[in-house]
């Protein structure tokens, strides 16, 4: 049996889903009609024009539902299987990490934190009502069955705070000790918590590896930068990390 890694943290952004045909917000296909997604994915836009925001989310739900996990999503399932402790923190609201399969296995839902929420979930803009059944979200702006207020996608918008319960989930993993490897894949890392978690996860002895074709805010802090599309890491990534993990153990 191949050697094992001890603790691994992976942080992903929209770039990991680009090869599944889901556009990143800031990439060339990012704009929807003539809207800038970073302005549309806001509570302010929803208050102003909830029907347009819902239309955009419906189109994105459709596109994601018809997409499949790519080689990079699959490689992370293999990586999780090689690690004693594994956590994936994704900024993606798509469900491709959860659907990816390697050797008939998937990530345990407890190994995934969707820090910006789930595009297929809906919640009330007024009360605590929540559901995850997009087929029920009918009408230009679906209404809450409890209080009749507008329902909204259960995602974290740019002008909103993270869900404390999800943040706590990341912190609990980080408090258990340093990681052998932290991988940061397909994110511009513009949110400071991404960089903070990457550095906290690496601790004193781990290695921070960035996988992204472009330079990002995190690049200067990484121990290694792989300037390639995420899909190309599949097949060799796990072997490479396990091999290096064993070598450093032997030192
Ligand atoms: P971003 O659009 O700011 O950055 C995407 C990053 O991915 C860039 O650094 C780019 O160089 C890189 N990239 C592009 N193609 C890649 C590839 N093939 N392999 C590896 N990297 C590649 O995205 P972000 O930093 O994730 O932040 C935008 C926000 O928008 C996030 O909060 C996220 O919730 C949301 N979002 C989610 C999805 C999704 O769920 N798939 C899609 C778009 C936006
Ligand atoms: Zn309600």
PDB file of C-alpha atoms and ligand atoms in Angstrom:
ATOM      1  CA  UNK A   1       0.000   0.000   0.000  1.00  0.00           C
ATOM      2  CA  UNK A   2       1.166   3.527  -0.784  1.00  0.00           C
ATOM      3  CA  UNK A   3       2.378   5.641   2.136  1.00  0.00           C
ATOM      4  CA  UNK A   4       0.011   7.938   3.911  1.00  0.00           C
ATOM      5  CA  UNK A   5      -0.122  11.635   4.569  1.00  0.00           C
ATOM      6  CA  UNK A   6      -1.076  12.865   7.991  1.00  0.00           C
ATOM      7  CA  UNK A   7      -3.003  16.145   7.715  1.00  0.00           C
ATOM      8  CA  UNK A   8      -3.981  17.915   4.503  1.00  0.00           C
ATOM      9  CA  UNK A   9      -5.942  21.145   4.007  1.00  0.00           C
ATOM     10  CA  UNK A  10      -7.203  22.170   0.561  1.00  0.00           C
ATOM     11  CA  UNK A  11      -8.675  25.581  -0.265  1.00  0.00           C
ATOM     12  CA  UNK A  12     -10.419  25.943  -3.625  1.00  0.00           C
ATOM     13  CA  UNK A  13     -12.038  28.705  -5.648  1.00  0.00           C
ATOM     14  CA  UNK A  14     -13.966  28.970  -8.875  1.00  0.00           C
ATOM     15  CA  UNK A  15     -10.869  28.157 -10.993  1.00  0.00           C
ATOM     16  CA  UNK A  16     -11.124  24.473 -10.068  1.00  0.00           C
ATOM     17  CA  UNK A  17     -14.559  24.311 -11.702  1.00  0.00           C
ATOM     18  CA  UNK A  18     -13.519  26.268 -14.831  1.00  0.00           C
ATOM     19  CA  UNK A  19     -12.597  23.063 -16.682  1.00  0.00           C
ATOM     20  CA  UNK A  20     -16.095  21.755 -15.935  1.00  0.00           C
ATOM     21  CA  UNK A  21     -17.457  24.664 -17.981  1.00  0.00           C
ATOM     22  CA  UNK A  22     -18.488  26.893 -15.069  1.00  0.00           C
ATOM     23  CA  UNK A  23     -17.134  30.420 -15.589  1.00  0.00           C
ATOM     24  CA  UNK A  24     -15.164  32.192 -12.873  1.00  0.00           C
ATOM     25  CA  UNK A  25     -16.480  35.628 -11.916  1.00  0.00           C
ATOM     26  CA  UNK A  26     -13.394  37.553 -12.877  1.00  0.00           C
ATOM     27  CA  UNK A  27     -12.398  35.518 -15.923  1.00  0.00           C
ATOM     28  CA  UNK A  28     -13.183  36.326 -19.597  1.00  0.00           C
ATOM     29  CA  UNK A  29     -16.643  34.675 -19.475  1.00  0.00           C
ATOM     30  CA  UNK A  30     -17.445  36.156 -16.078  1.00  0.00           C
ATOM     31  CA  UNK A  31     -19.988  38.783 -17.089  1.00  0.00           C
ATOM     32  CA  UNK A  32     -23.654  37.735 -17.290  1.00  0.00           C
ATOM     33  CA  UNK A  33     -25.429  39.805 -19.947  1.00  0.00           C
ATOM     34  CA  UNK A  34     -23.908  43.182 -19.125  1.00  0.00           C
ATOM     35  CA  UNK A  35     -23.748  42.616 -15.377  1.00  0.00           C
ATOM     36  CA  UNK A  36     -20.586  42.353 -13.318  1.00  0.00           C
ATOM     37  CA  UNK A  37     -21.108  39.288 -11.082  1.00  0.00           C
ATOM     38  CA  UNK A  38     -19.231  40.878  -8.200  1.00  0.00           C
ATOM     39  CA  UNK A  39     -21.951  43.567  -8.165  1.00  0.00           C
ATOM     40  CA  UNK A  40     -24.848  41.185  -8.824  1.00  0.00           C
ATOM     41  CA  UNK A  41     -23.880  38.742  -6.059  1.00  0.00           C
ATOM     42  CA  UNK A  42     -24.758  41.266  -3.367  1.00  0.00           C
ATOM     43  CA  UNK A  43     -27.588  41.803  -0.960  1.00  0.00           C
ATOM     44  CA  UNK A  44     -27.890  45.333  -2.325  1.00  0.00           C
ATOM     45  CA  UNK A  45     -28.585  43.987  -5.859  1.00  0.00           C
ATOM     46  CA  UNK A  46     -31.156  41.548  -4.451  1.00  0.00           C
ATOM     47  CA  UNK A  47     -33.003  44.318  -2.600  1.00  0.00           C
ATOM     48  CA  UNK A  48     -32.988  46.463  -5.745  1.00  0.00           C
ATOM     49  CA  UNK A  49     -33.903  43.806  -8.307  1.00  0.00           C
ATOM     50  CA  UNK A  50     -34.615  40.342  -6.853  1.00  0.00           C
ATOM     51  CA  UNK A  51     -36.116  39.008 -10.110  1.00  0.00           C
ATOM     52  CA  UNK A  52     -32.899  39.624 -12.072  1.00  0.00           C
ATOM     53  CA  UNK A  53     -30.761  38.094  -9.325  1.00  0.00           C
ATOM     54  CA  UNK A  54     -33.047  35.026  -9.259  1.00  0.00           C
ATOM     55  CA  UNK A  55     -32.875  34.715 -13.040  1.00  0.00           C
ATOM     56  CA  UNK A  56     -29.082  34.693 -12.881  1.00  0.00           C
ATOM     57  CA  UNK A  57     -29.043  32.108 -10.101  1.00  0.00           C
ATOM     58  CA  UNK A  58     -31.500  29.878 -12.002  1.00  0.00           C
ATOM     59  CA  UNK A  59     -29.268  29.929 -15.072  1.00  0.00           C
ATOM     60  CA  UNK A  60     -26.228  29.113 -12.957  1.00  0.00           C
ATOM     61  CA  UNK A  61     -28.064  26.271 -11.187  1.00  0.00           C
ATOM     62  CA  UNK A  62     -28.973  24.824 -14.600  1.00  0.00           C
ATOM     63  CA  UNK A  63     -25.436  25.066 -15.874  1.00  0.00           C
ATOM     64  CA  UNK A  64     -23.974  23.456 -12.762  1.00  0.00           C
ATOM     65  CA  UNK A  65     -26.605  20.692 -12.750  1.00  0.00           C
ATOM     66  CA  UNK A  66     -25.545  19.821 -16.305  1.00  0.00           C
ATOM     67  CA  UNK A  67     -21.814  19.919 -15.529  1.00  0.00           C
ATOM     68  CA  UNK A  68     -19.616  17.140 -14.241  1.00  0.00           C
ATOM     69  CA  UNK A  69     -16.699  17.112 -11.848  1.00  0.00           C
ATOM     70  CA  UNK A  70     -13.356  17.341 -13.666  1.00  0.00           C
ATOM     71  CA  UNK A  71     -10.025  15.612 -13.113  1.00  0.00           C
ATOM     72  CA  UNK A  72      -9.016  18.072 -10.382  1.00  0.00           C
ATOM     73  CA  UNK A  73     -12.144  17.404  -8.309  1.00  0.00           C
ATOM     74  CA  UNK A  74     -11.458  13.678  -8.665  1.00  0.00           C
ATOM     75  CA  UNK A  75      -7.780  14.057  -7.689  1.00  0.00           C
ATOM     76  CA  UNK A  76      -8.847  15.632  -4.400  1.00  0.00           C
ATOM     77  CA  UNK A  77     -10.952  12.587  -3.515  1.00  0.00           C
ATOM     78  CA  UNK A  78      -7.864  10.445  -4.097  1.00  0.00           C
ATOM     79  CA  UNK A  79      -5.824  12.842  -1.959  1.00  0.00           C
ATOM     80  CA  UNK A  80      -8.365  12.653   0.880  1.00  0.00           C
ATOM     81  CA  UNK A  81      -8.155   8.859   0.762  1.00  0.00           C
ATOM     82  CA  UNK A  82      -4.367   9.075   1.224  1.00  0.00           C
ATOM     83  CA  UNK A  83      -4.581  11.363   4.280  1.00  0.00           C
ATOM     84  CA  UNK A  84      -5.363  10.563   7.908  1.00  0.00           C
ATOM     85  CA  UNK A  85      -7.127  13.896   8.298  1.00  0.00           C
ATOM     86  CA  UNK A  86      -8.413  15.960   5.412  1.00  0.00           C
ATOM     87  CA  UNK A  87     -10.450  19.128   5.087  1.00  0.00           C
ATOM     88  CA  UNK A  88     -11.577  20.866   1.919  1.00  0.00           C
ATOM     89  CA  UNK A  89     -12.689  24.472   2.245  1.00  0.00           C
ATOM     90  CA  UNK A  90     -14.269  25.653  -0.974  1.00  0.00           C
ATOM     91  CA  UNK A  91     -15.498  29.082  -1.944  1.00  0.00           C
ATOM     92  CA  UNK A  92     -17.545  27.406  -4.644  1.00  0.00           C
ATOM     93  CA  UNK A  93     -21.280  27.246  -4.355  1.00  0.00           C
ATOM     94  CA  UNK A  94     -21.452  24.449  -6.954  1.00  0.00           C
ATOM     95  CA  UNK A  95     -21.723  20.810  -5.869  1.00  0.00           C
ATOM     96  CA  UNK A  96     -18.900  19.357  -7.969  1.00  0.00           C
ATOM     97  CA  UNK A  97     -16.592  18.516  -5.050  1.00  0.00           C
ATOM     98  CA  UNK A  98     -19.382  16.505  -3.460  1.00  0.00           C
ATOM     99  CA  UNK A  99     -20.185  14.666  -6.696  1.00  0.00           C
ATOM    100  CA  UNK A 100     -16.588  13.755  -7.620  1.00  0.00           C
ATOM    101  CA  UNK A 101     -15.781  10.039  -7.399  1.00  0.00           C
ATOM    102  CA  UNK A 102     -12.491   8.205  -7.253  1.00  0.00           C
ATOM    103  CA  UNK A 103     -12.430   4.412  -7.034  1.00  0.00           C
ATOM    104  CA  UNK A 104     -16.120   4.411  -6.168  1.00  0.00           C
ATOM    105  CA  UNK A 105     -15.680   6.760  -3.228  1.00  0.00           C
ATOM    106  CA  UNK A 106     -16.676  10.353  -2.595  1.00  0.00           C
ATOM    107  CA  UNK A 107     -15.593  12.879   0.008  1.00  0.00           C
ATOM    108  CA  UNK A 108     -17.429  12.541   3.281  1.00  0.00           C
ATOM    109  CA  UNK A 109     -19.720  15.612   3.563  1.00  0.00           C
ATOM    110  CA  UNK A 110     -17.990  16.327   6.898  1.00  0.00           C
ATOM    111  CA  UNK A 111     -14.731  16.833   4.941  1.00  0.00           C
ATOM    112  CA  UNK A 112     -16.212  19.701   2.893  1.00  0.00           C
ATOM    113  CA  UNK A 113     -16.924  23.219   4.120  1.00  0.00           C
ATOM    114  CA  UNK A 114     -18.742  25.350   1.526  1.00  0.00           C
ATOM    115  CA  UNK A 115     -17.733  28.602   3.089  1.00  0.00           C
ATOM    116  CA  UNK A 116     -19.831  30.698   0.673  1.00  0.00           C
ATOM    117  CA  UNK A 117     -22.891  28.453   0.807  1.00  0.00           C
ATOM    118  CA  UNK A 118     -24.726  26.153  -1.587  1.00  0.00           C
ATOM    119  CA  UNK A 119     -26.301  27.430  -4.807  1.00  0.00           C
ATOM    120  CA  UNK A 120     -29.044  24.769  -4.684  1.00  0.00           C
ATOM    121  CA  UNK A 121     -30.209  25.835  -1.224  1.00  0.00           C
ATOM    122  CA  UNK A 122     -32.764  28.578  -0.583  1.00  0.00           C
ATOM    123  CA  UNK A 123     -33.605  30.572   2.503  1.00  0.00           C
ATOM    124  CA  UNK A 124     -36.021  33.246   3.561  1.00  0.00           C
ATOM    125  CA  UNK A 125     -34.819  36.857   3.526  1.00  0.00           C
ATOM    126  CA  UNK A 126     -36.890  37.447   6.672  1.00  0.00           C
ATOM    127  CA  UNK A 127     -37.365  34.341   8.844  1.00  0.00           C
ATOM    128  CA  UNK A 128     -35.410  31.103   9.514  1.00  0.00           C
ATOM    129  CA  UNK A 129     -37.073  29.069   6.758  1.00  0.00           C
ATOM    130  CA  UNK A 130     -34.649  27.019   4.602  1.00  0.00           C
ATOM    131  CA  UNK A 131     -34.957  24.260   2.017  1.00  0.00           C
ATOM    132  CA  UNK A 132     -32.905  22.490  -0.628  1.00  0.00           C
ATOM    133  CA  UNK A 133     -35.267  21.670  -3.457  1.00  0.00           C
ATOM    134  CA  UNK A 134     -34.791  24.016  -6.435  1.00  0.00           C
ATOM    135  CA  UNK A 135     -37.948  22.623  -8.122  1.00  0.00           C
ATOM    136  CA  UNK A 136     -39.988  24.358  -5.418  1.00  0.00           C
ATOM    137  CA  UNK A 137     -38.438  27.756  -6.167  1.00  0.00           C
ATOM    138  CA  UNK A 138     -41.146  28.828  -8.598  1.00  0.00           C
ATOM    139  CA  UNK A 139     -42.129  32.310  -9.740  1.00  0.00           C
ATOM    140  CA  UNK A 140     -39.897  35.242 -10.669  1.00  0.00           C
ATOM    141  CA  UNK A 141     -39.154  35.751  -6.954  1.00  0.00           C
ATOM    142  CA  UNK A 142     -40.180  32.679  -4.898  1.00  0.00           C
ATOM    143  CA  UNK A 143     -41.997  33.443  -1.653  1.00  0.00           C
ATOM    144  CA  UNK A 144     -41.548  32.000   1.822  1.00  0.00           C
ATOM    145  CA  UNK A 145     -44.268  29.448   2.736  1.00  0.00           C
ATOM    146  CA  UNK A 146     -44.035  30.595   6.375  1.00  0.00           C
ATOM    147  CA  UNK A 147     -43.996  34.390   6.234  1.00  0.00           C
ATOM    148  CA  UNK A 148     -44.478  35.252   2.514  1.00  0.00           C
ATOM    149  CA  UNK A 149     -41.284  37.326   2.324  1.00  0.00           C
ATOM    150  CA  UNK A 150     -38.963  36.858  -0.675  1.00  0.00           C
ATOM    151  CA  UNK A 151     -36.836  33.742  -0.695  1.00  0.00           C
ATOM    152  CA  UNK A 152     -33.184  34.031  -1.743  1.00  0.00           C
ATOM    153  CA  UNK A 153     -30.335  31.688  -2.642  1.00  0.00           C
ATOM    154  CA  UNK A 154     -28.588  30.450   0.521  1.00  0.00           C
ATOM    155  CA  UNK A 155     -25.187  31.787  -0.451  1.00  0.00           C
ATOM    156  CA  UNK A 156     -22.877  34.378   1.068  1.00  0.00           C
ATOM    157  CA  UNK A 157     -22.873  37.531  -1.029  1.00  0.00           C
ATOM    158  CA  UNK A 158     -19.966  39.932  -1.367  1.00  0.00           C
ATOM    159  CA  UNK A 159     -21.473  42.424   1.092  1.00  0.00           C
ATOM    160  CA  UNK A 160     -22.270  39.769   3.713  1.00  0.00           C
ATOM    161  CA  UNK A 161     -20.541  38.028   6.603  1.00  0.00           C
ATOM    162  CA  UNK A 162     -19.513  34.374   6.630  1.00  0.00           C
ATOM    163  CA  UNK A 163     -21.660  31.874   8.517  1.00  0.00           C
ATOM    164  CA  UNK A 164     -20.020  31.539  11.990  1.00  0.00           C
ATOM    165  CA  UNK A 165     -20.817  27.803  12.172  1.00  0.00           C
ATOM    166  CA  UNK A 166     -18.886  27.146   8.969  1.00  0.00           C
ATOM    167  CA  UNK A 167     -15.973  29.325  10.109  1.00  0.00           C
ATOM    168  CA  UNK A 168     -15.908  27.369  13.370  1.00  0.00           C
ATOM    169  CA  UNK A 169     -15.670  24.117  11.377  1.00  0.00           C
ATOM    170  CA  UNK A 170     -12.485  25.380   9.717  1.00  0.00           C
ATOM    171  CA  UNK A 171     -11.050  26.617  13.006  1.00  0.00           C
ATOM    172  CA  UNK A 172     -11.631  23.281  14.728  1.00  0.00           C
ATOM    173  CA  UNK A 173      -9.633  21.531  12.005  1.00  0.00           C
ATOM    174  CA  UNK A 174      -6.829  24.112  12.249  1.00  0.00           C
ATOM    175  CA  UNK A 175      -6.648  23.853  16.038  1.00  0.00           C
ATOM    176  CA  UNK A 176      -5.900  20.121  15.808  1.00  0.00           C
ATOM    177  CA  UNK A 177      -2.419  20.839  14.459  1.00  0.00           C
ATOM    178  CA  UNK A 178      -0.314  21.802  11.468  1.00  0.00           C
ATOM    179  CA  UNK A 179      -0.751  20.191   8.086  1.00  0.00           C
ATOM    180  CA  UNK A 180       1.871  18.413   6.004  1.00  0.00           C
ATOM    181  CA  UNK A 181       0.452  20.143   2.947  1.00  0.00           C
ATOM    182  CA  UNK A 182      -1.903  23.018   2.239  1.00  0.00           C
ATOM    183  CA  UNK A 183      -3.061  23.272  -1.368  1.00  0.00           C
ATOM    184  CA  UNK A 184      -4.681  26.455  -2.669  1.00  0.00           C
ATOM    185  CA  UNK A 185      -6.303  25.832  -6.029  1.00  0.00           C
ATOM    186  CA  UNK A 186      -8.054  28.171  -8.482  1.00  0.00           C
ATOM    187  CA  UNK A 187      -8.672  31.204  -6.320  1.00  0.00           C
ATOM    188  CA  UNK A 188      -7.499  34.792  -6.510  1.00  0.00           C
ATOM    189  CA  UNK A 189      -7.381  34.597  -2.687  1.00  0.00           C
ATOM    190  CA  UNK A 190      -8.692  38.143  -2.418  1.00  0.00           C
ATOM    191  CA  UNK A 191     -10.556  37.294   0.785  1.00  0.00           C
ATOM    192  CA  UNK A 192      -8.133  37.645   3.678  1.00  0.00           C
ATOM    193  CA  UNK A 193      -9.517  34.588   5.489  1.00  0.00           C
ATOM    194  CA  UNK A 194      -8.322  32.333   2.654  1.00  0.00           C
ATOM    195  CA  UNK A 195      -4.733  33.474   3.103  1.00  0.00           C
ATOM    196  CA  UNK A 196      -5.049  33.365   6.897  1.00  0.00           C
ATOM    197  CA  UNK A 197      -6.316  29.772   6.876  1.00  0.00           C
ATOM    198  CA  UNK A 198      -3.644  28.720   4.363  1.00  0.00           C
ATOM    199  CA  UNK A 199      -0.865  30.103   6.563  1.00  0.00           C
ATOM    200  CA  UNK A 200      -2.394  28.769   9.791  1.00  0.00           C
ATOM    201  CA  UNK A 201      -2.741  25.328   8.194  1.00  0.00           C
ATOM    202  CA  UNK A 202       0.865  25.271   7.021  1.00  0.00           C
ATOM    203  CA  UNK A 203       2.126  26.224  10.480  1.00  0.00           C
ATOM    204  CA  UNK A 204       5.869  25.944  11.025  1.00  0.00           C
ATOM    205  CA  UNK A 205       6.671  22.811   9.039  1.00  0.00           C
ATOM    206  CA  UNK A 206       4.101  22.293   6.341  1.00  0.00           C
ATOM    207  CA  UNK A 207       4.293  23.181   2.658  1.00  0.00           C
ATOM    208  CA  UNK A 208       1.957  25.624   1.000  1.00  0.00           C
ATOM    209  CA  UNK A 209       1.377  24.832  -2.660  1.00  0.00           C
ATOM    210  CA  UNK A 210      -0.576  27.030  -5.029  1.00  0.00           C
ATOM    211  CA  UNK A 211      -2.100  25.629  -8.216  1.00  0.00           C
ATOM    212  CA  UNK A 212      -3.228  28.430 -10.519  1.00  0.00           C
ATOM    213  CA  UNK A 213      -2.149  29.481 -14.033  1.00  0.00           C
ATOM    214  CA  UNK A 214      -1.960  33.099 -12.813  1.00  0.00           C
ATOM    215  CA  UNK A 215      -0.225  35.068 -10.094  1.00  0.00           C
ATOM    216  CA  UNK A 216      -2.484  35.777  -7.086  1.00  0.00           C
ATOM    217  CA  UNK A 217      -2.437  37.556  -3.731  1.00  0.00           C
ATOM    218  CA  UNK A 218      -1.246  34.282  -2.190  1.00  0.00           C
ATOM    219  CA  UNK A 219       1.573  33.552  -4.647  1.00  0.00           C
ATOM    220  CA  UNK A 220       4.355  35.391  -2.751  1.00  0.00           C
ATOM    221  CA  UNK A 221       3.519  33.376   0.396  1.00  0.00           C
ATOM    222  CA  UNK A 222       3.478  29.945  -1.250  1.00  0.00           C
ATOM    223  CA  UNK A 223       6.414  27.523  -0.951  1.00  0.00           C
ATOM    224  CA  UNK A 224       5.657  26.218  -4.403  1.00  0.00           C
ATOM    225  CA  UNK A 225       3.663  27.590  -7.320  1.00  0.00           C
ATOM    226  CA  UNK A 226       2.314  25.275  -9.979  1.00  0.00           C
ATOM    227  CA  UNK A 227       1.368  27.526 -12.896  1.00  0.00           C
ATOM    228  CA  UNK A 228      -0.966  25.040 -14.570  1.00  0.00           C
ATOM    229  CA  UNK A 229      -4.707  24.494 -14.993  1.00  0.00           C
ATOM    230  CA  UNK A 230      -6.003  22.467 -12.049  1.00  0.00           C
ATOM    231  CA  UNK A 231      -7.098  19.511 -14.216  1.00  0.00           C
ATOM    232  CA  UNK A 232      -3.499  18.751 -15.169  1.00  0.00           C
ATOM    233  CA  UNK A 233      -2.539  17.847 -11.574  1.00  0.00           C
ATOM    234  CA  UNK A 234      -4.638  14.699 -11.671  1.00  0.00           C
ATOM    235  CA  UNK A 235      -2.796  11.422 -11.809  1.00  0.00           C
ATOM    236  CA  UNK A 236       0.486  12.680 -10.382  1.00  0.00           C
ATOM    237  CA  UNK A 237      -0.491  14.890  -7.461  1.00  0.00           C
ATOM    238  CA  UNK A 238      -1.119  12.281  -4.798  1.00  0.00           C
ATOM    239  CA  UNK A 239       1.910  10.186  -5.664  1.00  0.00           C
ATOM    240  CA  UNK A 240       4.077  13.313  -5.575  1.00  0.00           C
ATOM    241  CA  UNK A 241       2.811  14.483  -2.183  1.00  0.00           C
ATOM    242  CA  UNK A 242       2.902  11.044  -0.578  1.00  0.00           C
ATOM    243  CA  UNK A 243       6.433  10.547  -1.862  1.00  0.00           C
ATOM    244  CA  UNK A 244       7.542  13.916  -0.457  1.00  0.00           C
ATOM    245  CA  UNK A 245       5.689  13.393   2.801  1.00  0.00           C
ATOM    246  CA  UNK A 246       7.586  10.166   3.368  1.00  0.00           C
ATOM    247  CA  UNK A 247      10.895  11.758   2.501  1.00  0.00           C
ATOM    248  CA  UNK A 248      10.389  14.563   5.005  1.00  0.00           C
ATOM    249  CA  UNK A 249       9.387  12.018   7.663  1.00  0.00           C
ATOM    250  CA  UNK A 250      12.672  10.209   7.063  1.00  0.00           C
ATOM    251  CA  UNK A 251      14.748  13.373   7.597  1.00  0.00           C
TER     252      UNK A 251
HETATM  253  P1  LIG B   1     -12.162  34.341  -9.069  1.00  0.00           P
HETATM  254  O1  LIG B   1     -13.083  34.340 -10.230  1.00  0.00           O
HETATM  255  O2  LIG B   1     -11.842  35.602  -8.395  1.00  0.00           O
HETATM  256  O3  LIG B   1     -10.767  33.666  -9.431  1.00  0.00           O
HETATM  257  C1  LIG B   1     -10.645  32.484 -10.099  1.00  0.00           C
HETATM  258  C2  LIG B   1      -9.180  32.041 -10.070  1.00  0.00           C
HETATM  259  O4  LIG B   1      -9.099  30.796 -10.756  1.00  0.00           O
HETATM  260  C3  LIG B   1      -8.192  33.000 -10.767  1.00  0.00           C
HETATM  261  O5  LIG B   1      -7.087  33.212  -9.912  1.00  0.00           O
HETATM  262  C4  LIG B   1      -7.769  32.229 -12.015  1.00  0.00           C
HETATM  263  O6  LIG B   1      -6.418  32.495 -12.375  1.00  0.00           O
HETATM  264  C5  LIG B   1      -7.941  30.796 -11.573  1.00  0.00           C
HETATM  265  N1  LIG B   1      -8.173  29.829 -12.624  1.00  0.00           N
HETATM  266  C6  LIG B   1      -8.840  29.979 -13.798  1.00  0.00           C
HETATM  267  N2  LIG B   1      -8.847  28.821 -14.489  1.00  0.00           N
HETATM  268  C7  LIG B   1      -8.189  27.914 -13.724  1.00  0.00           C
HETATM  269  C8  LIG B   1      -7.883  26.539 -13.883  1.00  0.00           C
HETATM  270  N3  LIG B   1      -8.254  25.836 -14.976  1.00  0.00           N
HETATM  271  N4  LIG B   1      -7.186  25.915 -12.894  1.00  0.00           N
HETATM  272  C9  LIG B   1      -6.791  26.586 -11.791  1.00  0.00           C
HETATM  273  N5  LIG B   1      -7.057  27.899 -11.595  1.00  0.00           N
HETATM  274  C10 LIG B   1      -7.744  28.540 -12.549  1.00  0.00           C
HETATM  275  O7  LIG B   1     -12.831  33.305  -8.100  1.00  0.00           O
HETATM  276  P2  LIG B   1     -12.801  33.158  -6.568  1.00  0.00           P
HETATM  277  O8  LIG B   1     -11.482  33.628  -6.049  1.00  0.00           O
HETATM  278  O9  LIG B   1     -13.217  31.808  -6.326  1.00  0.00           O
HETATM  279  O10 LIG B   1     -13.885  34.192  -5.992  1.00  0.00           O
HETATM  280  C11 LIG B   1     -15.091  34.570  -6.557  1.00  0.00           C
HETATM  281  C12 LIG B   1     -16.314  34.240  -5.737  1.00  0.00           C
HETATM  282  O11 LIG B   1     -17.325  33.847  -6.637  1.00  0.00           O
HETATM  283  C13 LIG B   1     -16.188  33.090  -4.789  1.00  0.00           C
HETATM  284  O12 LIG B   1     -16.601  33.572  -3.579  1.00  0.00           O
HETATM  285  C14 LIG B   1     -17.172  32.018  -5.225  1.00  0.00           C
HETATM  286  O13 LIG B   1     -18.089  31.769  -4.158  1.00  0.00           O
HETATM  287  C15 LIG B   1     -17.956  32.630  -6.315  1.00  0.00           C
HETATM  288  N6  LIG B   1     -18.031  31.790  -7.533  1.00  0.00           N
HETATM  289  C16 LIG B   1     -18.297  30.463  -7.447  1.00  0.00           C
HETATM  290  C17 LIG B   1     -18.338  29.681  -8.588  1.00  0.00           C
HETATM  291  C18 LIG B   1     -18.607  28.208  -8.463  1.00  0.00           C
HETATM  292  O14 LIG B   1     -19.234  27.785  -7.492  1.00  0.00           O
HETATM  293  N7  LIG B   1     -18.125  27.389  -9.391  1.00  0.00           N
HETATM  294  C19 LIG B   1     -18.114  30.247  -9.837  1.00  0.00           C
HETATM  295  C20 LIG B   1     -17.866  31.627  -9.901  1.00  0.00           C
HETATM  296  C21 LIG B   1     -17.819  32.384  -8.736  1.00  0.00           C
HETATM  297 ZN1  LIG B   2     -40.021  33.495   5.912  1.00  0.00          ZN
END
